[in-house]
PDB file of C-alpha atoms and ligand atoms in Angstrom:
ATOM      1  CA  UNK D   1       6.649  -1.900  14.931  1.00 87.00           C
ATOM      2  CA  UNK D   2       4.403  -0.125  12.477  1.00 96.00           C
ATOM      3  CA  UNK D   3       0.901  -0.838  11.250  1.00 98.00           C
ATOM      4  CA  UNK D   4       0.685  -1.851   7.609  1.00 98.00           C
ATOM      5  CA  UNK D   5      -2.542  -2.263   5.661  1.00 98.00           C
ATOM      6  CA  UNK D   6      -2.394  -4.645   2.703  1.00 98.00           C
ATOM      7  CA  UNK D   7      -5.057  -4.048   0.063  1.00 98.00           C
ATOM      8  CA  UNK D   8      -5.132  -6.849  -2.490  1.00 98.00           C
ATOM      9  CA  UNK D   9      -8.050  -8.706  -4.074  1.00 98.00           C
ATOM     10  CA  UNK D  10      -6.100 -11.899  -4.737  1.00 97.00           C
ATOM     11  CA  UNK D  11      -6.207 -14.158  -1.655  1.00 97.00           C
ATOM     12  CA  UNK D  12      -2.912 -15.915  -2.358  1.00 96.00           C
ATOM     13  CA  UNK D  13      -1.022 -12.675  -3.052  1.00 95.00           C
ATOM     14  CA  UNK D  14      -2.522 -11.065   0.045  1.00 97.00           C
ATOM     15  CA  UNK D  15      -1.422 -13.960   2.244  1.00 97.00           C
ATOM     16  CA  UNK D  16       2.088 -13.927   0.795  1.00 95.00           C
ATOM     17  CA  UNK D  17       2.346 -10.186   1.373  1.00 96.00           C
ATOM     18  CA  UNK D  18       1.080 -10.584   4.928  1.00 97.00           C
ATOM     19  CA  UNK D  19       3.755 -13.159   5.730  1.00 97.00           C
ATOM     20  CA  UNK D  20       6.408 -10.980   4.117  1.00 97.00           C
ATOM     21  CA  UNK D  21       5.463  -7.817   6.018  1.00 97.00           C
ATOM     22  CA  UNK D  22       5.016  -9.682   9.300  1.00 97.00           C
ATOM     23  CA  UNK D  23       8.513 -11.094   8.917  1.00 96.00           C
ATOM     24  CA  UNK D  24       9.773  -7.516   8.710  1.00 95.00           C
ATOM     25  CA  UNK D  25       8.266  -7.121  12.176  1.00 95.00           C
ATOM     26  CA  UNK D  26       5.141  -5.112  11.440  1.00 97.00           C
ATOM     27  CA  UNK D  27       1.536  -5.470  12.406  1.00 97.00           C
ATOM     28  CA  UNK D  28      -0.611  -6.295   9.378  1.00 98.00           C
ATOM     29  CA  UNK D  29      -4.225  -5.635   8.554  1.00 98.00           C
ATOM     30  CA  UNK D  30      -5.848  -6.666   5.306  1.00 98.00           C
ATOM     31  CA  UNK D  31      -8.549  -5.447   2.979  1.00 98.00           C
ATOM     32  CA  UNK D  32      -9.659  -7.326  -0.119  1.00 97.00           C
ATOM     33  CA  UNK D  33     -11.235  -4.409  -1.972  1.00 98.00           C
ATOM     34  CA  UNK D  34     -10.944  -0.656  -2.305  1.00 98.00           C
ATOM     35  CA  UNK D  35     -14.128   0.238  -0.525  1.00 98.00           C
ATOM     36  CA  UNK D  36     -13.220  -1.789   2.552  1.00 98.00           C
ATOM     37  CA  UNK D  37      -9.733  -0.305   2.465  1.00 98.00           C
ATOM     38  CA  UNK D  38     -11.048   3.283   2.539  1.00 98.00           C
ATOM     39  CA  UNK D  39     -13.318   2.433   5.472  1.00 98.00           C
ATOM     40  CA  UNK D  40     -10.479   0.781   7.401  1.00 98.00           C
ATOM     41  CA  UNK D  41      -8.070   3.637   6.736  1.00 98.00           C
ATOM     42  CA  UNK D  42     -10.613   6.207   7.932  1.00 98.00           C
ATOM     43  CA  UNK D  43     -11.364   4.270  11.066  1.00 98.00           C
ATOM     44  CA  UNK D  44      -7.812   3.322  12.018  1.00 97.00           C
ATOM     45  CA  UNK D  45      -5.146   4.993   9.855  1.00 97.00           C
ATOM     46  CA  UNK D  46      -2.125   2.726   9.330  1.00 98.00           C
ATOM     47  CA  UNK D  47       1.497   3.902   9.000  1.00 98.00           C
ATOM     48  CA  UNK D  48       1.752   2.422   5.529  1.00 98.00           C
ATOM     49  CA  UNK D  49      -0.606   1.063   2.889  1.00 98.00           C
ATOM     50  CA  UNK D  50       0.370  -1.465   0.232  1.00 98.00           C
ATOM     51  CA  UNK D  51      -2.279  -0.944  -2.420  1.00 98.00           C
ATOM     52  CA  UNK D  52      -2.901  -3.196  -5.400  1.00 97.00           C
ATOM     53  CA  UNK D  53      -3.718  -1.262  -8.569  1.00 96.00           C
ATOM     54  CA  UNK D  54      -5.666  -3.995 -10.322  1.00 96.00           C
ATOM     55  CA  UNK D  55      -8.822  -4.656  -8.347  1.00 97.00           C
ATOM     56  CA  UNK D  56     -12.417  -5.112  -9.526  1.00 95.00           C
ATOM     57  CA  UNK D  57     -15.006  -2.390  -8.861  1.00 93.00           C
ATOM     58  CA  UNK D  58     -12.688   0.159  -7.270  1.00 97.00           C
ATOM     59  CA  UNK D  59      -9.099   0.026  -8.472  1.00 97.00           C
ATOM     60  CA  UNK D  60      -6.025   1.367  -6.726  1.00 98.00           C
ATOM     61  CA  UNK D  61      -6.120   4.621  -8.670  1.00 98.00           C
ATOM     62  CA  UNK D  62      -9.609   5.385  -7.426  1.00 98.00           C
ATOM     63  CA  UNK D  63      -8.603   4.530  -3.860  1.00 98.00           C
ATOM     64  CA  UNK D  64      -5.586   6.870  -3.937  1.00 98.00           C
ATOM     65  CA  UNK D  65      -7.666   9.600  -5.586  1.00 98.00           C
ATOM     66  CA  UNK D  66     -10.221   9.482  -2.784  1.00 98.00           C
ATOM     67  CA  UNK D  67      -7.546   9.293  -0.080  1.00 98.00           C
ATOM     68  CA  UNK D  68      -5.615  12.303  -1.346  1.00 98.00           C
ATOM     69  CA  UNK D  69      -8.796  14.378  -1.405  1.00 97.00           C
ATOM     70  CA  UNK D  70      -8.798  14.237   2.382  1.00 97.00           C
ATOM     71  CA  UNK D  71      -6.413  16.604   4.121  1.00 97.00           C
ATOM     72  CA  UNK D  72      -5.580  14.128   6.858  1.00 97.00           C
ATOM     73  CA  UNK D  73      -4.432  11.560   4.305  1.00 98.00           C
ATOM     74  CA  UNK D  74      -2.224  13.882   2.239  1.00 96.00           C
ATOM     75  CA  UNK D  75       0.916  12.429   3.760  1.00 96.00           C
ATOM     76  CA  UNK D  76      -0.224   8.863   4.280  1.00 98.00           C
ATOM     77  CA  UNK D  77       2.387   6.557   2.788  1.00 98.00           C
ATOM     78  CA  UNK D  78       0.828   4.462   0.055  1.00 98.00           C
ATOM     79  CA  UNK D  79       2.773   2.045  -2.123  1.00 98.00           C
ATOM     80  CA  UNK D  80       1.297   0.997  -5.472  1.00 97.00           C
ATOM     81  CA  UNK D  81       1.530  -2.698  -6.322  1.00 97.00           C
ATOM     82  CA  UNK D  82       1.122  -3.658  -9.931  1.00 94.00           C
ATOM     83  CA  UNK D  83       1.421  -6.745 -12.088  1.00 90.00           C
ATOM     84  CA  UNK D  84       1.998  -6.570 -15.856  1.00 79.00           C
ATOM     85  CA  UNK D  85       4.064  -3.431 -15.303  1.00 81.00           C
ATOM     86  CA  UNK D  86       4.630  -1.355 -18.402  1.00 86.00           C
ATOM     87  CA  UNK D  87       6.955   1.532 -19.179  1.00 89.00           C
ATOM     88  CA  UNK D  88       5.442   4.693 -17.742  1.00 92.00           C
ATOM     89  CA  UNK D  89       3.423   2.914 -15.045  1.00 92.00           C
ATOM     90  CA  UNK D  90       5.680   4.118 -12.273  1.00 93.00           C
ATOM     91  CA  UNK D  91       5.428   7.760 -13.354  1.00 95.00           C
ATOM     92  CA  UNK D  92       1.674   7.387 -13.695  1.00 95.00           C
ATOM     93  CA  UNK D  93       1.411   5.957 -10.178  1.00 96.00           C
ATOM     94  CA  UNK D  94       3.570   8.686  -8.623  1.00 96.00           C
ATOM     95  CA  UNK D  95       1.593  11.373 -10.445  1.00 97.00           C
ATOM     96  CA  UNK D  96      -1.623   9.858  -9.115  1.00 97.00           C
ATOM     97  CA  UNK D  97      -0.328  10.410  -5.588  1.00 98.00           C
ATOM     98  CA  UNK D  98       1.313   7.135  -4.658  1.00 98.00           C
ATOM     99  CA  UNK D  99       4.379   7.503  -2.441  1.00 97.00           C
ATOM    100  CA  UNK D 100       6.231   4.595  -4.047  1.00 97.00           C
ATOM    101  CA  UNK D 101       5.761   1.817  -6.529  1.00 96.00           C
ATOM    102  CA  UNK D 102       6.503  -1.914  -6.540  1.00 96.00           C
ATOM    103  CA  UNK D 103       5.926  -4.459  -9.274  1.00 94.00           C
ATOM    104  CA  UNK D 104       4.509  -7.946  -8.784  1.00 92.00           C
ATOM    105  CA  UNK D 105       5.793 -10.559  -8.352  1.00 90.00           C
ATOM    106  CA  UNK D 106       7.335  -8.729  -5.419  1.00 92.00           C
ATOM    107  CA  UNK D 107      11.126  -8.565  -5.323  1.00 94.00           C
ATOM    108  CA  UNK D 108      11.781  -9.243  -1.635  1.00 95.00           C
ATOM    109  CA  UNK D 109      14.944  -7.164  -1.326  1.00 96.00           C
ATOM    110  CA  UNK D 110      13.478  -4.174  -3.109  1.00 96.00           C
ATOM    111  CA  UNK D 111      10.208  -4.355  -1.192  1.00 97.00           C
ATOM    112  CA  UNK D 112      12.016  -4.629   2.135  1.00 97.00           C
ATOM    113  CA  UNK D 113      14.147  -1.598   1.338  1.00 96.00           C
ATOM    114  CA  UNK D 114      11.161   0.461   0.203  1.00 97.00           C
ATOM    115  CA  UNK D 115       9.076  -0.432   3.255  1.00 96.00           C
ATOM    116  CA  UNK D 116      12.010   0.154   5.612  1.00 94.00           C
ATOM    117  CA  UNK D 117      12.738   3.585   4.149  1.00 95.00           C
ATOM    118  CA  UNK D 118       9.142   4.727   4.227  1.00 96.00           C
ATOM    119  CA  UNK D 119       8.589   3.580   7.781  1.00 94.00           C
ATOM    120  CA  UNK D 120      11.900   5.014   8.987  1.00 90.00           C
ATOM    121  CA  UNK D 121      10.729   8.423   7.792  1.00 68.00           C
ATOM    122  CA  UNK D 122       7.437   8.011   9.603  1.00 58.00           C
ATOM    123  CA  UNK D 123       9.195   7.021  12.833  1.00 53.00           C
ATOM    124  CA  UNK D 124      11.330  10.162  12.699  1.00 52.00           C
ATOM    125  CA  UNK D 125       8.227  12.262  12.247  1.00 52.00           C
ATOM    126  CA  UNK D 126       6.809  11.082  15.566  1.00 51.00           C
ATOM    127  CA  UNK D 127       7.266  13.804  18.208  1.00 51.00           C
ATOM    128  CA  UNK D 128       9.380  12.710  21.165  1.00 47.00           C
TER     129      UNK D 128
HETATM  130 MN1   MN Q   1      -5.394  -7.474  -8.127  1.00 87.55          MN
END
């Protein structure tokens, strides 16, 4: 079981994501804005962050920018979530420092595979 932080301003989307990630067997925490997310990550770093790009006040790009400025969060796995995806968005997200990219509405199979792969890597990195 891994700890996953879901950062999403839309209550319905956040709840759906929570149910989805919990069904994959992970522990879920939630943040509804970027500022809260940064505070939660600093206090209790999760194994994976699902980060909505479109949020008021502080968007996902600003959150990832601030995270990657900190040495201890260089390797934190952060997946960008975006609606109204356009050509070039994925490249833009990866260049901004996101580890992976998913479009909304979430494709369950694709999301499961992405989350599984990212968390499998993190499990292997744990010293035994
Ligand atoms: Mn949003």
